Coordinates of C-alpha atoms and ligand atoms in Angstrom, one line a residue:
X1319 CA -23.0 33.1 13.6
X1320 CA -21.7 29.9 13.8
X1321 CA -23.1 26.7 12.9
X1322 CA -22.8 23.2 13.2
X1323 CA -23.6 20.1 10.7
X1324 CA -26.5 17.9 11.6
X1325 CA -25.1 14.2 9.3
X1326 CA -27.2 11.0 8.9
X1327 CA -25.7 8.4 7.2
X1328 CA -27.4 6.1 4.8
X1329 CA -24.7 2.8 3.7
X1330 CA -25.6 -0.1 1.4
X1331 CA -23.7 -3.0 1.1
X1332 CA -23.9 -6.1 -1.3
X1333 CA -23.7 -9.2 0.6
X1334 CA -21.4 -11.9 -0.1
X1335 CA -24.0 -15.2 -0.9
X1336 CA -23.5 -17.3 -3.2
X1337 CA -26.9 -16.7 -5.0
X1338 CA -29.1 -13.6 -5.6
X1339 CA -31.8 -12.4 -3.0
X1340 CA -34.7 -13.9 -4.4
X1341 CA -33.5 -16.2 -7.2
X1342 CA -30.7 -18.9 -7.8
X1343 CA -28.3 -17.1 -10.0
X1344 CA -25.1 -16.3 -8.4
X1345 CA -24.6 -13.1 -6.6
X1346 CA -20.8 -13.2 -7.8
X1347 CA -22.4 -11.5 -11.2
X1348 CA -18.3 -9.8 -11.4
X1349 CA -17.6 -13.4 -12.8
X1350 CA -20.2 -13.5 -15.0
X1351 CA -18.8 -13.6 -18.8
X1352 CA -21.1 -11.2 -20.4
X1353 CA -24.0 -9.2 -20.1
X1354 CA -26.8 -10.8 -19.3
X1355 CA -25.8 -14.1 -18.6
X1356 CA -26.2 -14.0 -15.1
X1357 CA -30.0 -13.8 -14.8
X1358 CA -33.2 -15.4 -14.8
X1359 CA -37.0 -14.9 -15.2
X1360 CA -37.2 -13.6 -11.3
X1361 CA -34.0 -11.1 -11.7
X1362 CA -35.3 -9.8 -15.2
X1363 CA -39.1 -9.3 -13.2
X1364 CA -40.6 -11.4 -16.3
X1365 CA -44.4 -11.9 -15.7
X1366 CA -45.3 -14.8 -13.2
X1367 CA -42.0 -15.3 -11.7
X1368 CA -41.9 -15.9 -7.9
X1369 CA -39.0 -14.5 -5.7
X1370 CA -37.9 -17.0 -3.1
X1371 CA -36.0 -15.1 0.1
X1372 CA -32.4 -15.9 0.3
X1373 CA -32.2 -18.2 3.9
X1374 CA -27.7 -17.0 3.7
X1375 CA -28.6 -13.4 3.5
X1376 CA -31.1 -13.2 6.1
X1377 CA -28.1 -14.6 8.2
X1378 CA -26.0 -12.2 7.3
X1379 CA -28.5 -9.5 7.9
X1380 CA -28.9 -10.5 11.5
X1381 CA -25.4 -11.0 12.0
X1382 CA -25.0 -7.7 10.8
X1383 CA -27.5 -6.2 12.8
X1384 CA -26.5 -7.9 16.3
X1385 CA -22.9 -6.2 15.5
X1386 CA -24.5 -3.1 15.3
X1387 CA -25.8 -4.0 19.0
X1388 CA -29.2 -3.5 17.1
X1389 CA -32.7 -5.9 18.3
X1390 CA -33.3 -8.4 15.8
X1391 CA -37.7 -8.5 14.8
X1392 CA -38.5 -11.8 14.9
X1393 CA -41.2 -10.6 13.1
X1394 CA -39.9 -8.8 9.8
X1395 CA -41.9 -8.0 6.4
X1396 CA -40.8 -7.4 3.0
X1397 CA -42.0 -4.6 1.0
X1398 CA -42.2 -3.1 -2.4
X1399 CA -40.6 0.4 -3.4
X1400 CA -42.3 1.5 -6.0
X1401 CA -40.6 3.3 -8.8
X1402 CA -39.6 3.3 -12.4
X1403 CA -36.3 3.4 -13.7
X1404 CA -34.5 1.0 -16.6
X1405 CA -32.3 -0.7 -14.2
X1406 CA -35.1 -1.9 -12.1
X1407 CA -36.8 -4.3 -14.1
X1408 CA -40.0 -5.1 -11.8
X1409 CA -41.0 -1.5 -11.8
X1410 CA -40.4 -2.4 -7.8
X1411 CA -37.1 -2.8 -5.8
X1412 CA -38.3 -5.3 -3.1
X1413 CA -37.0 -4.1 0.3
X1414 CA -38.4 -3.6 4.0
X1415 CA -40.1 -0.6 4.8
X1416 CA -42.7 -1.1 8.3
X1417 CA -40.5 -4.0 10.0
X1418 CA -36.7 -4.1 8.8
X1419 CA -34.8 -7.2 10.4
X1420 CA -33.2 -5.2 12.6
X1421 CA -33.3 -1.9 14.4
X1422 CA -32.3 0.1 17.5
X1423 CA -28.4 0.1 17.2
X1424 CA -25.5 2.1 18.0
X1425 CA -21.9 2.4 17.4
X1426 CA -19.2 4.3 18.9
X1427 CA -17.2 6.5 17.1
X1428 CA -14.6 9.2 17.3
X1429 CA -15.6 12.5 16.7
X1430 CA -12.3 14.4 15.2
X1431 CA -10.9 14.7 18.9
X1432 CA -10.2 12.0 20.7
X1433 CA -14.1 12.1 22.0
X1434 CA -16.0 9.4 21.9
X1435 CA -19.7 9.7 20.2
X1436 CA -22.7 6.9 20.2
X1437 CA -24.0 7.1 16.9
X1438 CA -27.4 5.6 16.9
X1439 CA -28.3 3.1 14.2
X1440 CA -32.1 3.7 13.1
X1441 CA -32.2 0.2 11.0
X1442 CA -30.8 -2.4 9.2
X1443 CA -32.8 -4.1 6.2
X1444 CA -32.4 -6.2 3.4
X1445 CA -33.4 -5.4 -0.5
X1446 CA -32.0 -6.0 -3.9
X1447 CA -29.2 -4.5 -5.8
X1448 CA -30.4 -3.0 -9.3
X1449 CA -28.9 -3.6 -12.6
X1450 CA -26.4 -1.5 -14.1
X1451 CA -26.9 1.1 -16.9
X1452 CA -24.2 2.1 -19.3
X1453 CA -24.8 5.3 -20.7
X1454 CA -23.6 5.6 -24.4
X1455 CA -24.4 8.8 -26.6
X1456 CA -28.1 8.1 -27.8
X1457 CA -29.1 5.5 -26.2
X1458 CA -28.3 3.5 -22.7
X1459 CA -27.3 -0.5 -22.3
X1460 CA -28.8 -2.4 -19.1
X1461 CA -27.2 -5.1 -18.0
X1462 CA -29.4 -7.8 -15.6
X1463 CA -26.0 -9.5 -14.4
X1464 CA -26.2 -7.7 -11.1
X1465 CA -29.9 -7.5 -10.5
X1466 CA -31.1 -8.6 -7.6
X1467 CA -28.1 -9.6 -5.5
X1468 CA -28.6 -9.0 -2.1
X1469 CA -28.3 -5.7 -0.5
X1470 CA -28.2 -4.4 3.1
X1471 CA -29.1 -0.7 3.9
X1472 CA -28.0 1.0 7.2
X1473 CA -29.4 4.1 8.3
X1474 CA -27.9 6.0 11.2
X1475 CA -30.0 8.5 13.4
X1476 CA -28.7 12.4 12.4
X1477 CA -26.2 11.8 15.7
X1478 CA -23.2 13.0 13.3
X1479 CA -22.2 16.2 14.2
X1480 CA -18.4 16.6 12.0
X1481 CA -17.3 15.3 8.9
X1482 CA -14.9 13.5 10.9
X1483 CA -17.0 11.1 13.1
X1484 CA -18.7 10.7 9.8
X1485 CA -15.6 9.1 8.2
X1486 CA -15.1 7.3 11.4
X1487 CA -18.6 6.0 11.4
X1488 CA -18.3 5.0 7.6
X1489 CA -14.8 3.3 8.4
X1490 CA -16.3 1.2 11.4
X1491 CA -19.2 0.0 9.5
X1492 CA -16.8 -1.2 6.5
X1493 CA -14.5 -2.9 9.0
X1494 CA -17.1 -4.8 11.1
X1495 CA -18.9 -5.6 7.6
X1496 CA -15.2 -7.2 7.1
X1497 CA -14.6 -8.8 9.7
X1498 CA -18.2 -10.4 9.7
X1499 CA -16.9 -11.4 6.4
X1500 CA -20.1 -10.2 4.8
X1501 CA -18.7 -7.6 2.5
X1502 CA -14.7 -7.2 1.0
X1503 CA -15.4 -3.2 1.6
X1504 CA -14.0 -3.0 -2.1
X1505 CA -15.1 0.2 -2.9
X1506 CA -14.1 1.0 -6.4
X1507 CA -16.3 -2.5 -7.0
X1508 CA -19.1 -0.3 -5.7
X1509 CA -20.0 -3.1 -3.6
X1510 CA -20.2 -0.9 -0.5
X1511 CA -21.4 3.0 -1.2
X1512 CA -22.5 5.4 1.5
X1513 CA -25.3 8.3 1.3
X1514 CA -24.9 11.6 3.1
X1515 CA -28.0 13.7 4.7
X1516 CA -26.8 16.4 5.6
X1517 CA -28.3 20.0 7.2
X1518 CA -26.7 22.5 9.0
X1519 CA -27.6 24.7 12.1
X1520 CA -26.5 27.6 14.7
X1521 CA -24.6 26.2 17.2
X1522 CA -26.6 25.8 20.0
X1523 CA -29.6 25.5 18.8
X1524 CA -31.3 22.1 18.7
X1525 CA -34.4 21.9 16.2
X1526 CA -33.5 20.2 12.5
X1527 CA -32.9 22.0 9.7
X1528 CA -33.5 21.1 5.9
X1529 CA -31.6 18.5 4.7
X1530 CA -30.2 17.5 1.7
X1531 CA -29.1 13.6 1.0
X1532 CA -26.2 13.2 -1.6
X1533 CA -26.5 9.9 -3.2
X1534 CA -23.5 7.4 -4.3
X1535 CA -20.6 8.3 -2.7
X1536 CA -18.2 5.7 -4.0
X1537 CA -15.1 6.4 -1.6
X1538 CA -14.1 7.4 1.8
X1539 CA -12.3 10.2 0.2
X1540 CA -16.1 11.6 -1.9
X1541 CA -17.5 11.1 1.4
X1542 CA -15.4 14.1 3.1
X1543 CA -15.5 15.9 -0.1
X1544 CA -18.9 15.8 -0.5
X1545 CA -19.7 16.6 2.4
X1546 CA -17.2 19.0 3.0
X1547 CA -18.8 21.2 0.1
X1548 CA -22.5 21.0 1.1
X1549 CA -22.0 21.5 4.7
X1550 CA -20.2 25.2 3.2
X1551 CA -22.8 25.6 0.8
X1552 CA -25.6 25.3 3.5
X1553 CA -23.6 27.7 5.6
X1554 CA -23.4 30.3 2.9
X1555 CA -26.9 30.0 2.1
X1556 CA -27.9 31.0 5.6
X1557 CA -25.4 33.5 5.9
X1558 CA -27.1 34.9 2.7
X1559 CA -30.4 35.0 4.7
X1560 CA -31.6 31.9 1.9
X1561 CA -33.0 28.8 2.3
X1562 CA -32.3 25.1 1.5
X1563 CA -34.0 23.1 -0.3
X1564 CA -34.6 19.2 0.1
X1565 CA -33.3 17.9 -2.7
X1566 CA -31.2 14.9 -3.5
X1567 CA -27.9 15.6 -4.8
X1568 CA -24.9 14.2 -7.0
X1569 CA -21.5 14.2 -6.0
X1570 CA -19.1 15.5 -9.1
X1571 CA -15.7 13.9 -7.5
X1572 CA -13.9 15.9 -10.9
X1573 CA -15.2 19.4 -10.1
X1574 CA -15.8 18.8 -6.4
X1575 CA -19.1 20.3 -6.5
X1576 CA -22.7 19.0 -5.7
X1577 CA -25.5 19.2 -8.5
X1578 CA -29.2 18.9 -7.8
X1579 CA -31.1 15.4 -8.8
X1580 CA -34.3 16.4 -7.8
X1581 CA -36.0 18.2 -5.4
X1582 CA -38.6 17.4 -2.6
X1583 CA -41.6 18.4 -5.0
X1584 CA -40.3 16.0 -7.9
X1585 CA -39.2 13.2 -5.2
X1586 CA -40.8 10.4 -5.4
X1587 CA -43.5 8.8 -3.2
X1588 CA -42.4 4.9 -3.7
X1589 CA -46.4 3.8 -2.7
X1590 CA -44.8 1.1 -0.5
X1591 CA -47.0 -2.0 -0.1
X1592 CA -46.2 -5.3 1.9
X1593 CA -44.7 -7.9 -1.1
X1594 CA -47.7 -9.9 -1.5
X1595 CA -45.6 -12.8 -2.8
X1596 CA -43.2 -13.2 0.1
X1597 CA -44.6 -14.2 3.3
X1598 CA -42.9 -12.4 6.5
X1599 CA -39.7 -13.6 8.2
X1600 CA -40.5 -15.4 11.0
X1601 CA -37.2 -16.0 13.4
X1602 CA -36.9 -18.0 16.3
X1603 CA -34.9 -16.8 19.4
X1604 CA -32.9 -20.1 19.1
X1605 CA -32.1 -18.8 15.5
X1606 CA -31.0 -15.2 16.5
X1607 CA -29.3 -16.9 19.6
X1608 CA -27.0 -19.5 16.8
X1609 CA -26.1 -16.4 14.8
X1610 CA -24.9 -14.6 17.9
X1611 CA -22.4 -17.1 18.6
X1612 CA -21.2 -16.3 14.9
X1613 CA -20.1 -13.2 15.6
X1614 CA -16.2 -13.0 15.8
X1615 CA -14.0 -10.3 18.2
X1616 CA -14.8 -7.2 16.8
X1617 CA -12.8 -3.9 16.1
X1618 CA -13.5 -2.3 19.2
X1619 CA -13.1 -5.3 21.4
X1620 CA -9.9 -6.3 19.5
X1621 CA -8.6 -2.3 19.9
X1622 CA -9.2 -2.6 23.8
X1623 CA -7.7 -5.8 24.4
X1624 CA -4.4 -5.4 22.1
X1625 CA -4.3 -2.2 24.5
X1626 CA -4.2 -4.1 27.7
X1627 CA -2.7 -7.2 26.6
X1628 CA 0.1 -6.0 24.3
X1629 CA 0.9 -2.5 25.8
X1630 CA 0.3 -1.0 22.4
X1631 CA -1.3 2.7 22.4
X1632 CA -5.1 3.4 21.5
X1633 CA -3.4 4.5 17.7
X1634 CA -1.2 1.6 17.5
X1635 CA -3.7 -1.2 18.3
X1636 CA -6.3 0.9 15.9
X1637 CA -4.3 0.1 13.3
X1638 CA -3.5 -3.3 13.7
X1639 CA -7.1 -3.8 14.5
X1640 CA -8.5 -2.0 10.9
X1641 CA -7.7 -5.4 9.3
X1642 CA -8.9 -8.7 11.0
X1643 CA -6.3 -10.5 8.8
X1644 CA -3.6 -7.9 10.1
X1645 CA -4.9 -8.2 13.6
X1646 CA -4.7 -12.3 13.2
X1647 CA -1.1 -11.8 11.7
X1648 CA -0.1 -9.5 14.1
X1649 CA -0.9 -11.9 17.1
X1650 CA 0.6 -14.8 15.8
X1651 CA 3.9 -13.0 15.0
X1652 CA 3.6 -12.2 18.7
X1653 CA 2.9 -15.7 20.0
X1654 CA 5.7 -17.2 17.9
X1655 CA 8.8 -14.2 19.0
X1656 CA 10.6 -13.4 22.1
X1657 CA 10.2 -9.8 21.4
X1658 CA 8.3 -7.3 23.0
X1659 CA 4.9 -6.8 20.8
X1660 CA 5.5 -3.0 20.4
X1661 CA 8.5 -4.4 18.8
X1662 CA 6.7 -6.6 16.6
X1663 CA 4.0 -3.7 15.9
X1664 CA 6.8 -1.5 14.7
X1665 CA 8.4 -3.6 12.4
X1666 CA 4.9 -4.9 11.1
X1667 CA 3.6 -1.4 10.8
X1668 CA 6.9 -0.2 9.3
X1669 CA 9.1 -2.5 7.2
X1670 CA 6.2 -5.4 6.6
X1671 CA 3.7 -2.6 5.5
X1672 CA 6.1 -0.6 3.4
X1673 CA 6.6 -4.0 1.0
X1674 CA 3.2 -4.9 1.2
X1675 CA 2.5 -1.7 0.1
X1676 CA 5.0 -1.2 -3.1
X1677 CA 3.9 -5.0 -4.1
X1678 CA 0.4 -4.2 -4.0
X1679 CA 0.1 -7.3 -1.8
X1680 CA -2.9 -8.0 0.8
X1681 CA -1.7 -8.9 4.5
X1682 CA -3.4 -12.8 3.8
X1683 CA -1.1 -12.8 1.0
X1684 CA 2.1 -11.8 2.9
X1685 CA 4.9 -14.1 1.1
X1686 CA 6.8 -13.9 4.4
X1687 CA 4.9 -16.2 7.6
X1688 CA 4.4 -15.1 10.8
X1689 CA 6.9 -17.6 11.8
X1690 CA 10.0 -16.1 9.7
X1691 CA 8.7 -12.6 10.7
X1692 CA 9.0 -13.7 13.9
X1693 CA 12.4 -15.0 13.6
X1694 CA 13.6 -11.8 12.1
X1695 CA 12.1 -9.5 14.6
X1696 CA 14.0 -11.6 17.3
X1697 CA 16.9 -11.5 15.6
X1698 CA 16.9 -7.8 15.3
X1699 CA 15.9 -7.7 18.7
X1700 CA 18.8 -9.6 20.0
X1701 CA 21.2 -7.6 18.3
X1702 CA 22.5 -10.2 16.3
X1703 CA 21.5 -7.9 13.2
X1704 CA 21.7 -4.4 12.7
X1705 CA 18.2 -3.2 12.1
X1706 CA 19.1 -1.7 9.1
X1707 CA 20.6 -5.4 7.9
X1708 CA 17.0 -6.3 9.1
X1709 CA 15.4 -3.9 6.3
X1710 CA 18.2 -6.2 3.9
X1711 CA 16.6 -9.4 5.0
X1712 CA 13.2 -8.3 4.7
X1713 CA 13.3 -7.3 1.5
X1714 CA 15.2 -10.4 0.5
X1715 CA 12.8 -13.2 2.2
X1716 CA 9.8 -10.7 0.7
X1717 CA 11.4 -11.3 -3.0
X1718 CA 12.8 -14.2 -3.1
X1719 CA 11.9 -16.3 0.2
X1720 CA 13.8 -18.4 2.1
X1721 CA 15.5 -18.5 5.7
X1722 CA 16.6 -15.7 7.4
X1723 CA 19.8 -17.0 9.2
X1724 CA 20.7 -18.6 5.5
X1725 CA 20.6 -14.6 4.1
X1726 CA 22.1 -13.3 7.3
X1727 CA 25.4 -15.9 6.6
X1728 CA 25.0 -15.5 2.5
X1729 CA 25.1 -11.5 2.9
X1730 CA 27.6 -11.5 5.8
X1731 CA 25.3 -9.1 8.0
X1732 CA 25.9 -10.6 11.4
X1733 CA 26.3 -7.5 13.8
X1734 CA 29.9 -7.8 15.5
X1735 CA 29.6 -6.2 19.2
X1736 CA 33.5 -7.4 19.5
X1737 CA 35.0 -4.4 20.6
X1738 CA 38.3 -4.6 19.0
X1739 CA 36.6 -4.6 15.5
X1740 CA 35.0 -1.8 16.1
X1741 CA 37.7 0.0 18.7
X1742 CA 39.6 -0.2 15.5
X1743 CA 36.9 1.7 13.1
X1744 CA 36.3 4.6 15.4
X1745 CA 40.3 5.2 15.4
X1746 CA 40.4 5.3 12.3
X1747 CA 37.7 7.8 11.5
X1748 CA 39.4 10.1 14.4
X1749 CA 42.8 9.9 13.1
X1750 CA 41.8 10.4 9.7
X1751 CA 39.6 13.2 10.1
X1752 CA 41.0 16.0 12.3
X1753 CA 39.3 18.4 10.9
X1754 CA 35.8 17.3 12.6
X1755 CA 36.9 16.2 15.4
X1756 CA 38.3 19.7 16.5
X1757 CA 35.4 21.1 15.5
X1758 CA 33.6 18.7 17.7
X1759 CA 35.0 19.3 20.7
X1760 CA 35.4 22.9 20.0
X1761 CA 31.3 22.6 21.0
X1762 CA 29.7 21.2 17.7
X1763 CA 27.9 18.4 18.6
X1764 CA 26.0 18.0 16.3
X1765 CA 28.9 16.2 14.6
X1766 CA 28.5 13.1 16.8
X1767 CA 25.9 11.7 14.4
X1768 CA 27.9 12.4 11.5
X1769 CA 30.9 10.3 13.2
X1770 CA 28.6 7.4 13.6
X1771 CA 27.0 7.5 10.2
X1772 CA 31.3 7.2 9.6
X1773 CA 31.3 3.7 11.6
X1774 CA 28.1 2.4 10.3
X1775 CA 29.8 3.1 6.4
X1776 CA 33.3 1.7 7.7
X1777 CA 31.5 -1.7 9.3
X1778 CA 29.0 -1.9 6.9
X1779 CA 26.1 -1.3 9.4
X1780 CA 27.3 -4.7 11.1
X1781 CA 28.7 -2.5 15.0
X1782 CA 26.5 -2.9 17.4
X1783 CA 25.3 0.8 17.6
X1784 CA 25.6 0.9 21.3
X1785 CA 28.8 -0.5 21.7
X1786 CA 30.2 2.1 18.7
X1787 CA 28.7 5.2 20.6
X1788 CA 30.2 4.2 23.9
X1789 CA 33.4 3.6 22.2
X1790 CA 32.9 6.5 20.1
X1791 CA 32.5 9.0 23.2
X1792 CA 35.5 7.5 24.5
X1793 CA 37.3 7.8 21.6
X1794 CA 36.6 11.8 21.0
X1795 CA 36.7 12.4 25.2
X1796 CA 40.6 11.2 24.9
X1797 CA 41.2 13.7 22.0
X1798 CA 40.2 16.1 24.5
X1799 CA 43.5 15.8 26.7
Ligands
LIG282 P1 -36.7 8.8 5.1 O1 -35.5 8.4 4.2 O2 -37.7 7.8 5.3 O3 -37.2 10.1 4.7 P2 -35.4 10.3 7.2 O4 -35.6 11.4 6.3 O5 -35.9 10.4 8.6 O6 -36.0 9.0 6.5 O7 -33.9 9.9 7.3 C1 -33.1 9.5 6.3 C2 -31.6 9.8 6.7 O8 -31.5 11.2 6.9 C3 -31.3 9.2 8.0 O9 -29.9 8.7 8.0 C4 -31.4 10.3 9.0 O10 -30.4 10.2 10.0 C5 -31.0 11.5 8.1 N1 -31.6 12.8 8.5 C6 -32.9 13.0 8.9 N2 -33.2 14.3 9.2 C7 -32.0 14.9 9.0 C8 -31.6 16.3 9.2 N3 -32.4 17.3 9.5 N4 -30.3 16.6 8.9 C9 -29.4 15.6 8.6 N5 -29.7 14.3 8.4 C10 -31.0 14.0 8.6
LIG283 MG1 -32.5 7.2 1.4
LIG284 ZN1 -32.0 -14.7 -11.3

């Protein structure tokens, strides 16, 4: 039999405030210079201390939630999850349970080929981050830094039907949460982490199986893994006329297995209650209609219009679109240079990504504008470099800076297209290699590169390629007589 994965995906995301959910301390507790220095009586849950909703965060919720094309409740409680554990120091994670900000969403992903997929989006709500344990050998430290700094959960529907439009979904969410400048994505901060539910079923069929959720993926990479694994280990179990059980699961990334947390009959039952000390979030169409106009081009918007606008292919304009600050970078290279912007995408996506790369460096920290880029990409373009000499000057205004005509003239790289310069290589190269020639025209063709990797050497990649290979044919269709 054959089956098929049934995937809901569960993502939480710190958001970028400057203070904590509920209290005044800062949410940027990665700054904070020790342990526990970044707290107070309402992030430490100390007896009598009143939380105070973050106005920022509920902003970035909605904005957040009308990218997900959900409907903002103007009407939207708080609640309290009830549980125990020694990085939750209330004995309660406040959340929202009933009424969540937002709900009803959707996003379009990919599915693994080239099909499109509406992923519905169950909710988005607000809670609080916990603190963080560190687990020595008899005994466990807490620190409070992080405690309470504002968290967004996102739930999608179980619309996910291959590890594939599960990555996709996952990658869409982290870029829009980008762009929307709500989240830096950074994953190995564990500011973003994403939850799998996952069942599986006979193809076909369409009733819901048991599912198991696996907790704290910290990677897009975990994610597949992870999933991966269970979706085989469900598959087996079936196959082995078993059952699965609902249990929450691990992820261990170094043996690439899953391990059981607990199951349904030790899960727990969180007794949520409305937060009696917060009173609901009232919002005012006005107010959802300002953060609306917030909301920037997004990825798929961008993707469609670099399509149409700039020629690029769906792939190409992907790319460029991943980033908004590659997107931004791209366009203005493109509104600066005469050259065509599939030009400009392959030089950005190529040479420009290849240093950025190897230096480690971030796109907004690119120590070559989009103005010099520009002027190098048109110079390439109009031949007056080689495009390997192009590479040269990339590399050297990356490193050191500067202007690229001034490294074009310091380096000597001009291309020459005069043909008596390069007339003079290519008879060179024929008279002094016989050998190759004969063998050329005795049918091996395959030589012809090989004669204009010789002019490239013997003009130091300044020839104009196109002049050298119509010289070059000349050259080798005289040796013929
Ligand atoms: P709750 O967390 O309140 O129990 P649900 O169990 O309905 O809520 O859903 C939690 C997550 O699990 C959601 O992302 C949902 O899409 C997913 N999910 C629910 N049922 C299944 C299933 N049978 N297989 C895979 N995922 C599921
Ligand atoms: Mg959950
Ligand atoms: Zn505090």
């Amino acid at each position: 039999m054959k089956y098929e994965p049934v995937i809901g995906l569960e993502i939480h995301g710190e958001l970028l405030t400057n203070s904590k959910m509920f209290c005044s301390c800062s949410a940027d507790y990665g700054s904070a210079p020790e342990p526990n220095t970044n707290i107070c009586p309402t992030c430490t849950g100390l007896p009598g201390a009143m939380p105070v909703v973050n106005k920022k965060a509920t902003e970035l919720a909605a904005l957040v939630g009308l990218a997900l094309n959900c409907s903002i409740n103007k009407h939207n409680t708080f609640a309290r999850k009830n549980y125990y554990y020694p990085d939750l120091p209330k004995g309660y994670q406040i959340s929202q349970y009933e009424l969540p900000i937002a709900e009803k969403g959707s996003l379009d992903v990919n599915d693994g080929s080239e099909n499109q997929l509406k992923v519905r989006v169950r909710r988005v709500h607000i809670e609080e981050d916990t603190a963080k344990l560190a687990h020595e050998k008899n005994y466990a430290l807490v620190d409070f830094n992080r405690a309470g700094v504002p968290l967004l959960e996102i739930v999608s529907e179980p619309d996910i039907r291959t590890v594939e439009a599960a990555l996709d979904y996952a990658t869409k969410v982290r870029a829009i949460l980008r762009y929307l400048g709500v989240n830096s994505g950074d994953m190995e901060k564990g500011v973003l982490r994403f939850e799998a539910n996952i069942s599986v079923r006979p193809v076909g069929s369409d009733e819901f199986r048991t599912r198991t959720e696996i907790k704290n993926l910290n990677s897009f990479r975990a994610l597949v893994r992870a999933s991966q694994y269970e979706i085989e280990r469900q598959i087996k179990i079936y196959e082995e006329g078993g059952r699965v059980v609902q249990e929450t699961l691990g992820w261990d990334d170094v043996r690439g297995v899953t391990t059981s947390q607990r199951s349904k009959e030790e899960a727990h039952d969180y007794r949520y209650f409305p937060e009696p000390d917060l009173p609901p979030l009232q919002l005012s169409d006005a107010w959802i209609e300002s953060i609306r106009t917030q909301l920037p081009e997004l990825p798929e918007a961008k993707t469609a219009r670099f399509i149409s606008d700039f020629g690029l292919t769906p792939s190409e304009a992907r790319f460029l679109t991943s980033d908004m600050a590659l997107a931004n970078y791209f366009e203005s290279v493109v509104a600066k240079s005469k050259s065509p912007a599939k030009t400009v995408h392959s030089w950005l996506a190529g040479e420009l990504m290849r240093q950025l790369n190897d230096s480690n460096t971030d796109i907004k920290d690119s120590p070559v504008s989009p103005e010099t880029f520009a002027q190098l990409v048109d110079m390439v373009n109009d031949k007056m470099i080689s495009g390997n000499a192009g590479k040269v000057v990339l590399r050297e205004l990356f490193e050191h800076g500067g202007d690229p005509a001034r490294i074009i003239k310091d380096k000597n790289l001009a291309q020459v297209s005069d043909t008596g310069f390069i007339q003079e290589a290519i008879d060179k190269i024929l008279n002094d290699n016989p050998k190759e020639v004969e063998q050329y025209l005795a049918g091996k063709e395959t030589l012809f590169q090989w004669f204009m990797g010789q002019v490239a050497r013997a003009t130091k990649g300044k020839a104009d390629p196109n002049v050298a290979k119509e010289l070059m044919v000349k050259g080798l269709e005289e040796r013929k007589k």
